[in-house]
Amino acid sequence: MIQINTFKSYSFSRLLADSEIEFFLIVGLVEPDNFNEYWDGTGHQGVGYLVMFKNHKLTTIENLIYLLPNSKSTHSDIKRYTYHFAERMISADMYNYDVQFKIKKTSILGNSIGPPYIDFIRSIVGNDVPAALLKDIAI
């Protein structure tokens, strides 16, 4: 098992993209430039999830960061990289919206995610995201 404090960088893989909500897997990377050593994926580990959704009524963009538990880490690097990534993902027409971040913990591992992806996403977010946002999405 990779130590979380050995990650040099983080990657964000989009699992869901909709006009109102996006869901990303947060992946820790040990040596992102060392393909010869880590070509088999051993240098990558899922460390959490990021959910971004728009609340037009409150003119906010909610960013929910779900971190997987790891007693050897304070998660400060993951939070910093994720804040930076999420802020850069906001489109120009949304800059007047208030951007909010919430940190949560989850124990749901996404080691092998298969269709239907929406069921996996619902298991992570529970009631944190308005049900109407996920109702009509079929992926």
PDB file of C-alpha atoms in Angstrom:
ATOM      1  CA  MET A   1       0.000   0.000   0.000  1.00  0.00           C
ATOM      2  CA  ILE A   2       1.306   3.433  -0.944  1.00  0.00           C
ATOM      3  CA  GLN A   3       1.853   5.932   1.856  1.00  0.00           C
ATOM      4  CA  ILE A   4      -0.334   8.963   1.212  1.00  0.00           C
ATOM      5  CA  ASN A   5       2.425  11.354   2.310  1.00  0.00           C
ATOM      6  CA  THR A   6       4.634  10.128  -0.545  1.00  0.00           C
ATOM      7  CA  PHE A   7       2.420  11.604  -3.260  1.00  0.00           C
ATOM      8  CA  LYS A   8       4.119  14.236  -5.384  1.00  0.00           C
ATOM      9  CA  SER A   9       0.973  15.362  -7.182  1.00  0.00           C
ATOM     10  CA  TYR A  10      -2.731  14.699  -7.600  1.00  0.00           C
ATOM     11  CA  SER A  11      -4.864  14.009 -10.639  1.00  0.00           C
ATOM     12  CA  PHE A  12      -8.586  14.574 -11.132  1.00  0.00           C
ATOM     13  CA  SER A  13     -10.494  12.142 -13.350  1.00  0.00           C
ATOM     14  CA  ARG A  14     -13.991  13.256 -14.317  1.00  0.00           C
ATOM     15  CA  LEU A  15     -16.616  10.548 -13.960  1.00  0.00           C
ATOM     16  CA  LEU A  16     -19.684  12.761 -14.512  1.00  0.00           C
ATOM     17  CA  ALA A  17     -20.067  16.013 -16.426  1.00  0.00           C
ATOM     18  CA  ASP A  18     -23.454  17.683 -16.564  1.00  0.00           C
ATOM     19  CA  SER A  19     -24.382  21.344 -16.932  1.00  0.00           C
ATOM     20  CA  GLU A  20     -25.233  21.544 -13.216  1.00  0.00           C
ATOM     21  CA  ILE A  21     -22.993  18.954 -11.536  1.00  0.00           C
ATOM     22  CA  GLU A  22     -19.581  17.332 -11.995  1.00  0.00           C
ATOM     23  CA  PHE A  23     -18.010  14.404 -10.153  1.00  0.00           C
ATOM     24  CA  PHE A  24     -14.265  13.709 -10.055  1.00  0.00           C
ATOM     25  CA  LEU A  25     -12.077  10.967  -8.641  1.00  0.00           C
ATOM     26  CA  ILE A  26      -9.067  12.397  -6.785  1.00  0.00           C
ATOM     27  CA  VAL A  27      -5.995  10.252  -7.450  1.00  0.00           C
ATOM     28  CA  GLY A  28      -2.669  10.573  -5.648  1.00  0.00           C
ATOM     29  CA  LEU A  29       0.427  10.186  -7.845  1.00  0.00           C
ATOM     30  CA  VAL A  30       3.751   9.017  -6.398  1.00  0.00           C
ATOM     31  CA  GLU A  31       6.046   9.909  -9.305  1.00  0.00           C
ATOM     32  CA  PRO A  32       3.944  11.329 -12.144  1.00  0.00           C
ATOM     33  CA  ASP A  33       6.965  11.666 -14.449  1.00  0.00           C
ATOM     34  CA  ASN A  34       8.438   8.210 -13.833  1.00  0.00           C
ATOM     35  CA  PHE A  35       6.487   6.066 -16.299  1.00  0.00           C
ATOM     36  CA  ASN A  36       9.124   3.297 -16.378  1.00  0.00           C
ATOM     37  CA  GLU A  37       8.748   2.629 -12.653  1.00  0.00           C
ATOM     38  CA  TYR A  38       4.994   3.035 -12.291  1.00  0.00           C
ATOM     39  CA  TRP A  39       3.585   2.040 -15.704  1.00  0.00           C
ATOM     40  CA  ASP A  40       1.401  -0.622 -14.065  1.00  0.00           C
ATOM     41  CA  GLY A  41      -0.566   1.850 -11.946  1.00  0.00           C
ATOM     42  CA  THR A  42       1.124   1.059  -8.637  1.00  0.00           C
ATOM     43  CA  GLY A  43       2.065   4.722  -8.286  1.00  0.00           C
ATOM     44  CA  HIS A  44      -1.584   5.807  -8.295  1.00  0.00           C
ATOM     45  CA  GLN A  45      -4.070   5.588  -5.448  1.00  0.00           C
ATOM     46  CA  GLY A  46      -7.586   6.928  -5.032  1.00  0.00           C
ATOM     47  CA  VAL A  47      -7.630   9.393  -2.150  1.00  0.00           C
ATOM     48  CA  GLY A  48     -11.091  10.934  -2.461  1.00  0.00           C
ATOM     49  CA  TYR A  49     -13.817  12.473  -4.581  1.00  0.00           C
ATOM     50  CA  LEU A  50     -14.809  15.990  -5.609  1.00  0.00           C
ATOM     51  CA  VAL A  51     -18.395  16.984  -6.369  1.00  0.00           C
ATOM     52  CA  MET A  52     -19.070  20.424  -7.844  1.00  0.00           C
ATOM     53  CA  PHE A  53     -22.623  21.650  -8.328  1.00  0.00           C
ATOM     54  CA  LYS A  54     -24.390  24.947  -8.955  1.00  0.00           C
ATOM     55  CA  ASN A  55     -27.100  26.352  -6.733  1.00  0.00           C
ATOM     56  CA  HIS A  56     -28.628  29.078  -8.898  1.00  0.00           C
ATOM     57  CA  LYS A  57     -31.166  30.056  -6.235  1.00  0.00           C
ATOM     58  CA  LEU A  58     -28.415  30.954  -3.737  1.00  0.00           C
ATOM     59  CA  THR A  59     -25.911  31.905  -6.486  1.00  0.00           C
ATOM     60  CA  THR A  60     -23.336  29.527  -5.060  1.00  0.00           C
ATOM     61  CA  ILE A  61     -21.093  26.830  -6.402  1.00  0.00           C
ATOM     62  CA  GLU A  62     -20.833  24.034  -3.864  1.00  0.00           C
ATOM     63  CA  ASN A  63     -17.631  21.992  -3.814  1.00  0.00           C
ATOM     64  CA  LEU A  64     -17.861  18.864  -1.700  1.00  0.00           C
ATOM     65  CA  ILE A  65     -14.578  17.097  -1.086  1.00  0.00           C
ATOM     66  CA  TYR A  66     -14.934  13.532   0.188  1.00  0.00           C
ATOM     67  CA  LEU A  67     -11.664  12.198   1.597  1.00  0.00           C
ATOM     68  CA  LEU A  68     -10.913   8.539   2.144  1.00  0.00           C
ATOM     69  CA  PRO A  69      -9.647   7.833   5.664  1.00  0.00           C
ATOM     70  CA  ASN A  70      -5.925   7.455   6.236  1.00  0.00           C
ATOM     71  CA  SER A  71      -4.538   7.773   9.742  1.00  0.00           C
ATOM     72  CA  LYS A  72      -1.058   8.680   8.460  1.00  0.00           C
ATOM     73  CA  SER A  73      -2.131  11.919   6.787  1.00  0.00           C
ATOM     74  CA  THR A  74      -3.691  15.255   7.634  1.00  0.00           C
ATOM     75  CA  HIS A  75      -4.954  15.513   4.048  1.00  0.00           C
ATOM     76  CA  SER A  76      -3.607  19.073   3.812  1.00  0.00           C
ATOM     77  CA  ASP A  77      -1.941  18.519   0.420  1.00  0.00           C
ATOM     78  CA  ILE A  78      -5.040  16.871  -1.016  1.00  0.00           C
ATOM     79  CA  LYS A  79      -7.186  19.780   0.152  1.00  0.00           C
ATOM     80  CA  ARG A  80      -4.770  22.363  -1.260  1.00  0.00           C
ATOM     81  CA  TYR A  81      -4.553  20.692  -4.687  1.00  0.00           C
ATOM     82  CA  THR A  82      -8.320  20.151  -4.784  1.00  0.00           C
ATOM     83  CA  TYR A  83      -9.128  23.777  -3.864  1.00  0.00           C
ATOM     84  CA  HIS A  84      -6.771  24.960  -6.579  1.00  0.00           C
ATOM     85  CA  PHE A  85      -8.258  22.582  -9.163  1.00  0.00           C
ATOM     86  CA  ALA A  86     -11.889  23.432  -8.291  1.00  0.00           C
ATOM     87  CA  GLU A  87     -11.289  27.181  -8.445  1.00  0.00           C
ATOM     88  CA  ARG A  88      -9.817  26.812 -11.936  1.00  0.00           C
ATOM     89  CA  MET A  89     -12.822  24.798 -13.133  1.00  0.00           C
ATOM     90  CA  ILE A  90     -15.292  27.654 -12.602  1.00  0.00           C
ATOM     91  CA  SER A  91     -16.455  29.094 -15.904  1.00  0.00           C
ATOM     92  CA  ALA A  92     -16.312  32.830 -16.599  1.00  0.00           C
ATOM     93  CA  ASP A  93     -20.088  33.244 -16.394  1.00  0.00           C
ATOM     94  CA  MET A  94     -20.056  31.884 -12.824  1.00  0.00           C
ATOM     95  CA  TYR A  95     -17.471  34.247 -11.316  1.00  0.00           C
ATOM     96  CA  ASN A  96     -20.208  36.264  -9.610  1.00  0.00           C
ATOM     97  CA  TYR A  97     -21.258  33.132  -7.717  1.00  0.00           C
ATOM     98  CA  ASP A  98     -20.046  32.495  -4.173  1.00  0.00           C
ATOM     99  CA  VAL A  99     -17.744  29.462  -4.115  1.00  0.00           C
ATOM    100  CA  GLN A 100     -18.088  27.242  -1.057  1.00  0.00           C
ATOM    101  CA  PHE A 101     -16.065  24.227   0.026  1.00  0.00           C
ATOM    102  CA  LYS A 102     -17.041  21.489   2.453  1.00  0.00           C
ATOM    103  CA  ILE A 103     -14.766  18.663   3.538  1.00  0.00           C
ATOM    104  CA  LYS A 104     -16.315  15.310   4.387  1.00  0.00           C
ATOM    105  CA  LYS A 105     -15.025  11.822   5.026  1.00  0.00           C
ATOM    106  CA  THR A 106     -16.162   8.691   3.252  1.00  0.00           C
ATOM    107  CA  SER A 107     -15.200   5.056   3.540  1.00  0.00           C
ATOM    108  CA  ILE A 108     -16.582   4.100   0.122  1.00  0.00           C
ATOM    109  CA  LEU A 109     -13.683   2.978  -2.046  1.00  0.00           C
ATOM    110  CA  GLY A 110     -13.968   3.279  -5.798  1.00  0.00           C
ATOM    111  CA  ASN A 111     -11.348   0.703  -6.722  1.00  0.00           C
ATOM    112  CA  SER A 112     -13.457  -0.851  -9.459  1.00  0.00           C
ATOM    113  CA  ILE A 113     -16.278   1.370 -10.620  1.00  0.00           C
ATOM    114  CA  GLY A 114     -18.561   0.101 -13.337  1.00  0.00           C
ATOM    115  CA  PRO A 115     -21.817   1.160 -14.913  1.00  0.00           C
ATOM    116  CA  PRO A 116     -24.221   2.433 -13.818  1.00  0.00           C
ATOM    117  CA  TYR A 117     -21.931   5.137 -12.455  1.00  0.00           C
ATOM    118  CA  ILE A 118     -24.798   7.206 -11.096  1.00  0.00           C
ATOM    119  CA  ASP A 119     -25.459   4.571  -8.408  1.00  0.00           C
ATOM    120  CA  PHE A 120     -21.852   4.847  -7.235  1.00  0.00           C
ATOM    121  CA  ILE A 121     -22.090   8.656  -7.197  1.00  0.00           C
ATOM    122  CA  ARG A 122     -25.335   8.531  -5.197  1.00  0.00           C
ATOM    123  CA  SER A 123     -23.691   6.222  -2.655  1.00  0.00           C
ATOM    124  CA  ILE A 124     -20.948   8.823  -2.102  1.00  0.00           C
ATOM    125  CA  VAL A 125     -23.024  12.013  -1.971  1.00  0.00           C
ATOM    126  CA  GLY A 126     -26.096  10.677  -0.176  1.00  0.00           C
ATOM    127  CA  ASN A 127     -28.281  13.674   0.704  1.00  0.00           C
ATOM    128  CA  ASP A 128     -25.487  16.247   0.331  1.00  0.00           C
ATOM    129  CA  VAL A 129     -26.550  17.026  -3.244  1.00  0.00           C
ATOM    130  CA  PRO A 130     -30.146  17.944  -4.157  1.00  0.00           C
ATOM    131  CA  ALA A 131     -31.846  14.814  -5.507  1.00  0.00           C
ATOM    132  CA  ALA A 132     -33.190  16.756  -8.500  1.00  0.00           C
ATOM    133  CA  LEU A 133     -29.642  17.196  -9.842  1.00  0.00           C
ATOM    134  CA  LEU A 134     -29.091  13.441 -10.041  1.00  0.00           C
ATOM    135  CA  LYS A 135     -32.639  12.413 -10.943  1.00  0.00           C
ATOM    136  CA  ASP A 136     -32.461  12.576 -14.725  1.00  0.00           C
ATOM    137  CA  ILE A 137     -28.826  11.568 -15.165  1.00  0.00           C
ATOM    138  CA  ALA A 138     -28.278   8.101 -16.612  1.00  0.00           C
ATOM    139  CA  ILE A 139     -24.642   7.087 -16.960  1.00  0.00           C
TER     140      ILE A 139
END
